[in-house]
Short mmCIF file of C-alpha atoms and ligand atoms in Angstrom, two decimals:
data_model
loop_
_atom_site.label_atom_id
_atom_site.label_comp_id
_atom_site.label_asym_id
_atom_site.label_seq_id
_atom_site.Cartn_x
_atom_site.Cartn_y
_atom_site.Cartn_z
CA UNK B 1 -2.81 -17.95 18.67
CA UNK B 2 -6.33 -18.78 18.96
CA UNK B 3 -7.57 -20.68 15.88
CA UNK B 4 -9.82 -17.35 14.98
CA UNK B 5 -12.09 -17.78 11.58
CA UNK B 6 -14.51 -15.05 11.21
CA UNK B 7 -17.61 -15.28 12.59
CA UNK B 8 -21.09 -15.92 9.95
CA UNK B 9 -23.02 -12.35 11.08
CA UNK B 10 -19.10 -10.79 9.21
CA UNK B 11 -19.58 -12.86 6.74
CA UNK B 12 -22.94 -12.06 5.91
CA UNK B 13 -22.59 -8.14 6.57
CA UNK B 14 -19.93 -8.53 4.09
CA UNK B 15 -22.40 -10.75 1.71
CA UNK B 16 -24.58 -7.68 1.96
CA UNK B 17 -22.41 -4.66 2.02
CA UNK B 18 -22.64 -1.84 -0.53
CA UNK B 19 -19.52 0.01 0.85
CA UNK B 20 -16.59 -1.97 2.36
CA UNK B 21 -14.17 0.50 3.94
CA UNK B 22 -10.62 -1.22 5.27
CA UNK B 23 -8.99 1.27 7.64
CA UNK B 24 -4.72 0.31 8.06
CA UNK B 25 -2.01 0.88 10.06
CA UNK B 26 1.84 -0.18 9.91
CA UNK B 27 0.57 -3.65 11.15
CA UNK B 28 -0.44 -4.63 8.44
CA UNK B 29 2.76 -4.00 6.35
CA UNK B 30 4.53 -6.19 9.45
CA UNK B 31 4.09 -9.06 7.77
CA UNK B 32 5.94 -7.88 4.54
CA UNK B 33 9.20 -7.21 6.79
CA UNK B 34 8.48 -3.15 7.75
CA UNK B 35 8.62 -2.36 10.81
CA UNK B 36 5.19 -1.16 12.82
CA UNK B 37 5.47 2.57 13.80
CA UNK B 38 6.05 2.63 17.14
CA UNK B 39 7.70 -1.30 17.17
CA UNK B 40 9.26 -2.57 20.40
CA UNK B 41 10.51 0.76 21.36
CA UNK B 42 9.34 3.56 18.95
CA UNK B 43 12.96 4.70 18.13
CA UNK B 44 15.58 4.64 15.31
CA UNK B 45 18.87 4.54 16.59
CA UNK B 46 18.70 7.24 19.67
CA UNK B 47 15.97 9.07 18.34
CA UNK B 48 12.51 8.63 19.10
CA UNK B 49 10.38 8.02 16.06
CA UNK B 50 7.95 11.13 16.84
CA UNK B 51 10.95 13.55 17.11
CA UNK B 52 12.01 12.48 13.69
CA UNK B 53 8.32 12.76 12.16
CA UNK B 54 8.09 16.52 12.83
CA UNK B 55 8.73 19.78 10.87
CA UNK B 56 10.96 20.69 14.15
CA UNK B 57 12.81 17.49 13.67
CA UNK B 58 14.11 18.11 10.26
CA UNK B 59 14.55 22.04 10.85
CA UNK B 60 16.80 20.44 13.66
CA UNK B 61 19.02 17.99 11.48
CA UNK B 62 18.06 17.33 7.50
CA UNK B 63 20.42 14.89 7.25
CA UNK B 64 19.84 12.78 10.10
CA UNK B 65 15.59 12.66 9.09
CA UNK B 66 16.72 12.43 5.40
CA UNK B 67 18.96 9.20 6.25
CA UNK B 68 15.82 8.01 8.27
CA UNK B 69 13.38 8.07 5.73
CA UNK B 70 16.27 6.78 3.03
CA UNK B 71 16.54 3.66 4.82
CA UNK B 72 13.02 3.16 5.22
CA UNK B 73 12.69 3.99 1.73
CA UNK B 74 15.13 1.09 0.89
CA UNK B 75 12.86 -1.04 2.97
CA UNK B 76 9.80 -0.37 1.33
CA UNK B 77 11.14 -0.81 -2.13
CA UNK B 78 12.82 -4.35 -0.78
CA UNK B 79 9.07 -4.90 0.54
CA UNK B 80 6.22 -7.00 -0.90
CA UNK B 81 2.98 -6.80 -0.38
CA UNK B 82 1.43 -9.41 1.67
CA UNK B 83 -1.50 -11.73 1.95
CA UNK B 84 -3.19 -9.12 4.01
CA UNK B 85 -2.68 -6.57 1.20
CA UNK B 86 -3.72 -8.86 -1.32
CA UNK B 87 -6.83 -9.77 0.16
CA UNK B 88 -8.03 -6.22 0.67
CA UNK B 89 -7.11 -5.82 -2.80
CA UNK B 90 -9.26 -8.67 -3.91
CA UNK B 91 -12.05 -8.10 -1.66
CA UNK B 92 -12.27 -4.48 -3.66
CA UNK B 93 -13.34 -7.29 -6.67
CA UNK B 94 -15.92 -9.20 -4.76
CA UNK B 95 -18.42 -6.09 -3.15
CA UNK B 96 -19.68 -3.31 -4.71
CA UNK B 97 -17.87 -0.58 -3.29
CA UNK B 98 -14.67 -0.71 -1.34
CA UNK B 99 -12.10 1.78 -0.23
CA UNK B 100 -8.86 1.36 1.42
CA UNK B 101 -7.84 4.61 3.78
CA UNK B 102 -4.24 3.88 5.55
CA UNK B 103 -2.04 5.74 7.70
CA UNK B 104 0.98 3.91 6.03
CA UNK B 105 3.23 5.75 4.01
CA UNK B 106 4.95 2.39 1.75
CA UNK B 107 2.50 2.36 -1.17
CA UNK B 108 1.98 -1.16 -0.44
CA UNK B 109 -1.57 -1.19 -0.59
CA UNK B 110 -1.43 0.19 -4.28
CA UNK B 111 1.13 -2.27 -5.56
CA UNK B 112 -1.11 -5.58 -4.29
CA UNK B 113 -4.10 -3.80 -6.69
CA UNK B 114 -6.32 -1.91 -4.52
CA UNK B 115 -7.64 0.72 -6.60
CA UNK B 116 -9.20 3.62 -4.30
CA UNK B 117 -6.55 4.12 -1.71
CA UNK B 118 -6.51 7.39 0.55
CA UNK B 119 -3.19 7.45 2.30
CA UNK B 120 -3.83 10.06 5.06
CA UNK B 121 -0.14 10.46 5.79
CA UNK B 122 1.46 10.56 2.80
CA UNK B 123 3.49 8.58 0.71
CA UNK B 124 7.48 7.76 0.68
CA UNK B 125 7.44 7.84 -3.14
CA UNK B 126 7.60 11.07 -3.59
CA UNK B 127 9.36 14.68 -2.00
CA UNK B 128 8.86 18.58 -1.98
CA UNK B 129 9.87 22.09 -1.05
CA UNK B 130 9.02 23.14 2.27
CA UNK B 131 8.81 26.55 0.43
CA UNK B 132 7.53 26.39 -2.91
CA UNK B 133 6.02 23.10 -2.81
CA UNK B 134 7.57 21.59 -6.22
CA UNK B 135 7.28 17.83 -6.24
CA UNK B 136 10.01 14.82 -7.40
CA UNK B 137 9.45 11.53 -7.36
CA UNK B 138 11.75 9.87 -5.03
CA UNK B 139 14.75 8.54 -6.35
CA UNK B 140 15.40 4.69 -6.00
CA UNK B 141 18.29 5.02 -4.35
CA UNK B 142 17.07 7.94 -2.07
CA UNK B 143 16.88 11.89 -1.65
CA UNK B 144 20.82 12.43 -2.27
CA UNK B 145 21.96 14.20 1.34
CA UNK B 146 23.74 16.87 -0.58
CA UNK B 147 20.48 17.98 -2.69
CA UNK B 148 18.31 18.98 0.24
CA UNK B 149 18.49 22.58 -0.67
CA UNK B 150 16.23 23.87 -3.38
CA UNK B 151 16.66 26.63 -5.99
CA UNK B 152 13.97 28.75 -4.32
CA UNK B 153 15.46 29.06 -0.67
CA UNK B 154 13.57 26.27 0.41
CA UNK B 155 14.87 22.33 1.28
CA UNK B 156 13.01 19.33 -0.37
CA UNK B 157 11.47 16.88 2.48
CA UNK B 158 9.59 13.28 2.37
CA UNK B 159 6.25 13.44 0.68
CA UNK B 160 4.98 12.43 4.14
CA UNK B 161 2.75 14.27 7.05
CA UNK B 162 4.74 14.73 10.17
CA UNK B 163 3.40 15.38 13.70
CA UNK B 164 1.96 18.96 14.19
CA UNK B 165 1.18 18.98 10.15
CA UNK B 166 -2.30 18.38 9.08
CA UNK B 167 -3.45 15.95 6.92
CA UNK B 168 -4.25 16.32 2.80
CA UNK B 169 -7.52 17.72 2.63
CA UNK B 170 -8.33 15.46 -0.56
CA UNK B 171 -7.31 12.53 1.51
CA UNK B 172 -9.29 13.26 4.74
CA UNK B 173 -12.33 14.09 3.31
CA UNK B 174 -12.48 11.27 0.98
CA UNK B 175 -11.61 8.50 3.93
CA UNK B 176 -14.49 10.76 6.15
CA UNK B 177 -17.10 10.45 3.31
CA UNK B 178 -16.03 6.44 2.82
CA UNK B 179 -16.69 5.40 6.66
CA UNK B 180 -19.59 7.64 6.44
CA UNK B 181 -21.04 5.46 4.05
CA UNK B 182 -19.76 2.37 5.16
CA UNK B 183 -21.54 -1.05 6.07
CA UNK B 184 -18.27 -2.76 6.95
CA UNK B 185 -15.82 -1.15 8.55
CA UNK B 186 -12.18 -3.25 8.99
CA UNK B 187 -9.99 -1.47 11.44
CA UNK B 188 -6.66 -3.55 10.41
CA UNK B 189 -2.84 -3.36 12.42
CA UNK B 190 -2.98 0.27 13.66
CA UNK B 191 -2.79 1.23 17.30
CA UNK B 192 -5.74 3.77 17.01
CA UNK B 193 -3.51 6.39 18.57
CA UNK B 194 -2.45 8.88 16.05
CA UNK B 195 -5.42 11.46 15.71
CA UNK B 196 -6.89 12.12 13.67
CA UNK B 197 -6.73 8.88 11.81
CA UNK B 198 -7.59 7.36 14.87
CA UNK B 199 -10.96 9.28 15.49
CA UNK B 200 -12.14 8.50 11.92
CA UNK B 201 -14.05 5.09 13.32
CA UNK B 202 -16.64 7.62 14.73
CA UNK B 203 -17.70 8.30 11.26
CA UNK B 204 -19.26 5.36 10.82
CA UNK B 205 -23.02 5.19 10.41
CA UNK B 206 -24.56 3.29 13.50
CA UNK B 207 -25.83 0.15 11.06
CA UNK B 208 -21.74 0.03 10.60
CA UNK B 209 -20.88 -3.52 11.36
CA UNK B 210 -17.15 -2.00 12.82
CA UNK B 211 -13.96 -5.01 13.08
CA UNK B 212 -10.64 -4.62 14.53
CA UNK B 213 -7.85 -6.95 13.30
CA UNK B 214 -4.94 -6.99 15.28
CA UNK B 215 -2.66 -9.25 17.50
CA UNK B 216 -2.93 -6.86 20.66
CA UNK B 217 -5.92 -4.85 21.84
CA UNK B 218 -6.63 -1.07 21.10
CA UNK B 219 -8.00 1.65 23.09
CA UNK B 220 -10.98 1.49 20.76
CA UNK B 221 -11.36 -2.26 20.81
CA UNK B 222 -14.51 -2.28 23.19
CA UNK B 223 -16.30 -0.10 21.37
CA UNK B 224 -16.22 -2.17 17.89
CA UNK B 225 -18.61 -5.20 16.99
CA UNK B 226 -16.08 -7.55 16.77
CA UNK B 227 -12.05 -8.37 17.10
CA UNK B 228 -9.70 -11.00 16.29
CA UNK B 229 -6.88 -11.04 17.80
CA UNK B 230 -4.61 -12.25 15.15
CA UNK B 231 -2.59 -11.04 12.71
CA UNK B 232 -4.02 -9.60 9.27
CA UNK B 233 -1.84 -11.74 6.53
CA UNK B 234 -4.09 -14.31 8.72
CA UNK B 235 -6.80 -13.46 8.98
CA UNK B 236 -8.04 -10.88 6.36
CA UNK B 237 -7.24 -14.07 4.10
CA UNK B 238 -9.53 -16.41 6.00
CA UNK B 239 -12.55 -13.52 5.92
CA UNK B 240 -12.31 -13.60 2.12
CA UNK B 241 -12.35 -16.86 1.47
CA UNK B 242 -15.05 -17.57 4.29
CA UNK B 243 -16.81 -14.83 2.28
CA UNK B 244 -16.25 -16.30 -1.20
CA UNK B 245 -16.97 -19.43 0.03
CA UNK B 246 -20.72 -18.07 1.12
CA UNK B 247 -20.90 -16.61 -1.97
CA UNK B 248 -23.67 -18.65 -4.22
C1 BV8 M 301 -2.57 16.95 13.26
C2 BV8 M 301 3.85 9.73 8.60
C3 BV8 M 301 -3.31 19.18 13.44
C4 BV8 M 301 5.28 10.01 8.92
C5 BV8 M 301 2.64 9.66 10.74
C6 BV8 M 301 -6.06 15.00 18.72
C7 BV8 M 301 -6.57 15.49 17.52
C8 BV8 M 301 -5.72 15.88 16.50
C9 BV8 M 301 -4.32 15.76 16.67
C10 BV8 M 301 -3.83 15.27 17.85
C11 BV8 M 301 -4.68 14.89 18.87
N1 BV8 M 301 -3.91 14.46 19.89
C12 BV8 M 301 -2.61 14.53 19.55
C13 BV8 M 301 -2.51 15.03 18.32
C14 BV8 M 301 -1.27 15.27 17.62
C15 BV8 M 301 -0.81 14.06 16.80
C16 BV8 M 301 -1.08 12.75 17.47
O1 BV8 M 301 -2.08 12.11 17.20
N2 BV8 M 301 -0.17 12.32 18.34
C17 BV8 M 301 -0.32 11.04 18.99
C18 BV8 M 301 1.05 10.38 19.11
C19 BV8 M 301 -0.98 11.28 20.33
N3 BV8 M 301 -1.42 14.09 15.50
C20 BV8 M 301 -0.86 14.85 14.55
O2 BV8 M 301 0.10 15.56 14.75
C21 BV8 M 301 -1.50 14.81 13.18
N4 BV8 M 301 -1.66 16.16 12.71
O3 BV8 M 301 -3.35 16.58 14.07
O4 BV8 M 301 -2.46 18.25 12.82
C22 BV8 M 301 -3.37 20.33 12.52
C23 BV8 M 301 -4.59 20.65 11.94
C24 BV8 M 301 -4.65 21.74 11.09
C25 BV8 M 301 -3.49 22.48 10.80
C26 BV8 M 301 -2.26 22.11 11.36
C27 BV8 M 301 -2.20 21.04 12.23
C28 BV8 M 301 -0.57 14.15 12.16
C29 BV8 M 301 -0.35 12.71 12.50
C30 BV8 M 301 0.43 12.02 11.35
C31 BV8 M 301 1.86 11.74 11.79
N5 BV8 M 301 2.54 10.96 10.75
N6 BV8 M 301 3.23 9.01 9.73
C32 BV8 M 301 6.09 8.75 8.97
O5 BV8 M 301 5.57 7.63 8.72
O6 BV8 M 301 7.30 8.88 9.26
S1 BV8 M 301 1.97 8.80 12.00
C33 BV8 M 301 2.54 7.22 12.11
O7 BV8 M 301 1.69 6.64 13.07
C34 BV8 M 301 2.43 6.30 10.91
O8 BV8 M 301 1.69 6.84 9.83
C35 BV8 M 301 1.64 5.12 11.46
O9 BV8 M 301 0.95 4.40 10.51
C36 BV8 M 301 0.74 5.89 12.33
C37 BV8 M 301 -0.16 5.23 13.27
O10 BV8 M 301 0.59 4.32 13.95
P1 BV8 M 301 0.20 2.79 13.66
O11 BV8 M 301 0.08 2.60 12.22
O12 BV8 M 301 -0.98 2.46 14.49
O13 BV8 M 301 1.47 2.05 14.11
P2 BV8 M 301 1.80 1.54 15.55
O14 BV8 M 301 3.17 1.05 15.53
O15 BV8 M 301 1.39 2.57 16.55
O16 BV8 M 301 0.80 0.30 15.77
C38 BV8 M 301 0.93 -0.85 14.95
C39 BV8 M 301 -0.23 -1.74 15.34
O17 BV8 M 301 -0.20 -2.91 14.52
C40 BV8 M 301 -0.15 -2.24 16.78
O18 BV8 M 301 -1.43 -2.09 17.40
C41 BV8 M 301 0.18 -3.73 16.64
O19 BV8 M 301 -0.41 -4.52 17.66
C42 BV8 M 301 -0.42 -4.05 15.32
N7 BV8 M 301 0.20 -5.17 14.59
C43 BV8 M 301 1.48 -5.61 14.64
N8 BV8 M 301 1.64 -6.65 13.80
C44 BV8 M 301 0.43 -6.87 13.19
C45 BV8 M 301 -0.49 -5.92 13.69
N9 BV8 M 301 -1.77 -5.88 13.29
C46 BV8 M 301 -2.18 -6.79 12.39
N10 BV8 M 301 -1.37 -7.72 11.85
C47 BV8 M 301 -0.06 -7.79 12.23
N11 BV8 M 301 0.74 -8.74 11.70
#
């Protein structure tokens, strides 16, 4: 790994930066112990990950999504937030303005302490009816396989947005509006594949000083300012203290 720290024009577009917007994927929850999206091979036992993540998925076999997101449920709760997390989270306490918009659905970036967090695809901590739309938290130990149904006809899913649904409109237009107005934009440990999360970089105002952080490149990689190729409990670290260290 290439002994990355981040470069002085970062540091001072973050020493002048109104509006800090950190845009996250399931890389940067690697480091806590979750596995990335896709991973290696992009499936759960047989079953490939985007089969599972779809309305036609769960129509197909409650259980078998139910006991998907149950385990990955377990492995959020067993998950900490990592140095990645926590430097976003601190960052938020050393510019202006700072927003966090993820595609990750383990509420990890609101237990380290960030504070305005859109989560584009949902969250694992809570469920609903398909049909009338009543909400539950999520039990600790999981949605129980034989409560599925609810009293109105409908079955209770994961609070999350599959493939094929769109995204919460509160969500999306409050990450839009954020890189819209942003002066630093940190593109951190997605693969910038999933649309429309993936798309949202164009939002950014042309004085938008845009950084990827992740081990491997992206398909959008060439068309950002800068990347370091390393991983983001690394390296987001390093870019706060470089910054606090600026800091008179
Ligand atoms: C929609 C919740 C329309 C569930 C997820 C063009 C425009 C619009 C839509 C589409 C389009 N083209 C195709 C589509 C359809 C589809 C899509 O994008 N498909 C892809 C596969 C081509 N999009 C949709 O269906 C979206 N809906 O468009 O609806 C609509 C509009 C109106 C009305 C009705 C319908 C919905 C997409 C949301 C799907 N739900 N998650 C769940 O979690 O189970 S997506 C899922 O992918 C996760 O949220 C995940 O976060 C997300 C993105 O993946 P990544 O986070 O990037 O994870 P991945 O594993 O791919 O990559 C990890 C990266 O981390 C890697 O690059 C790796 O190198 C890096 N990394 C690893 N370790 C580290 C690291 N980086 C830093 N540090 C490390 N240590």
């Amino acid at each position: 790994m290439t002994e990355l720290q981040p470069s002085s024009e970062l540091v001072r577009r973050l020493r002048g930066a109104s509006h800090v917007v950190a845009l996250t994927g399931s890389g940067i929850s690697a480091e806590s112990g979750i596995p990335t999206f896709r991973g290696v091979t992009g499936y759960w036992r047989r079953h490939h990950v985007e089969e599972l993540a779809s309305p036609e998925g769960f129509t197909r076999d409650p259980h078998l999504v139910w006991t998907w997101y149950n385990e990955r449920w377990q492995a959020c709760r067993a998950a900490q937030p990592n140095a990645g997390h926590f430097a976003l989270a601190e960052l938020e306490q050393r510019v202006p303005s700072m927003t966090v918009v993820t595609q990750n659905v383990d509420g990890l970036h609101v237990r380290a302490g960030s504070h305005t967090v859109f989560e584009l695809h949902g969250a694992l901590r809570e469920a609903y009816c398909d049909r009338c739309g009543e909400r539950a938290a999520m039990p600790d130990e999981g949605w129980p396989l034989d409560a599925i149904d609810h009293a109105c006809g409908g079955r209770m899913r994961p609070g999350v947005v599959w493939f094929g649904e769109a995204l919460p409109m509160q969500a999306w237009a409050g990450a839009e509006a954020a890189v819209a107005a942003a002066d630093v934009l940190l593109i951190v440990g997605t693969s910038a594949v999933v649309y429309p999360a993936a798309g949202l970089w164009r939002a950014a105002p042309p004085s938008c000083f845009c950084v990827e952080i992740n081990p491997e490149p992206t398909p959008i990689s060439d068309r950002l300012n800068e990347c370091y190729a390393a991983p983001a409990g690394i390296m987001l670290p390093r870019m706060l203290a470089a910054l606090v260290g600026a800091t008179p």
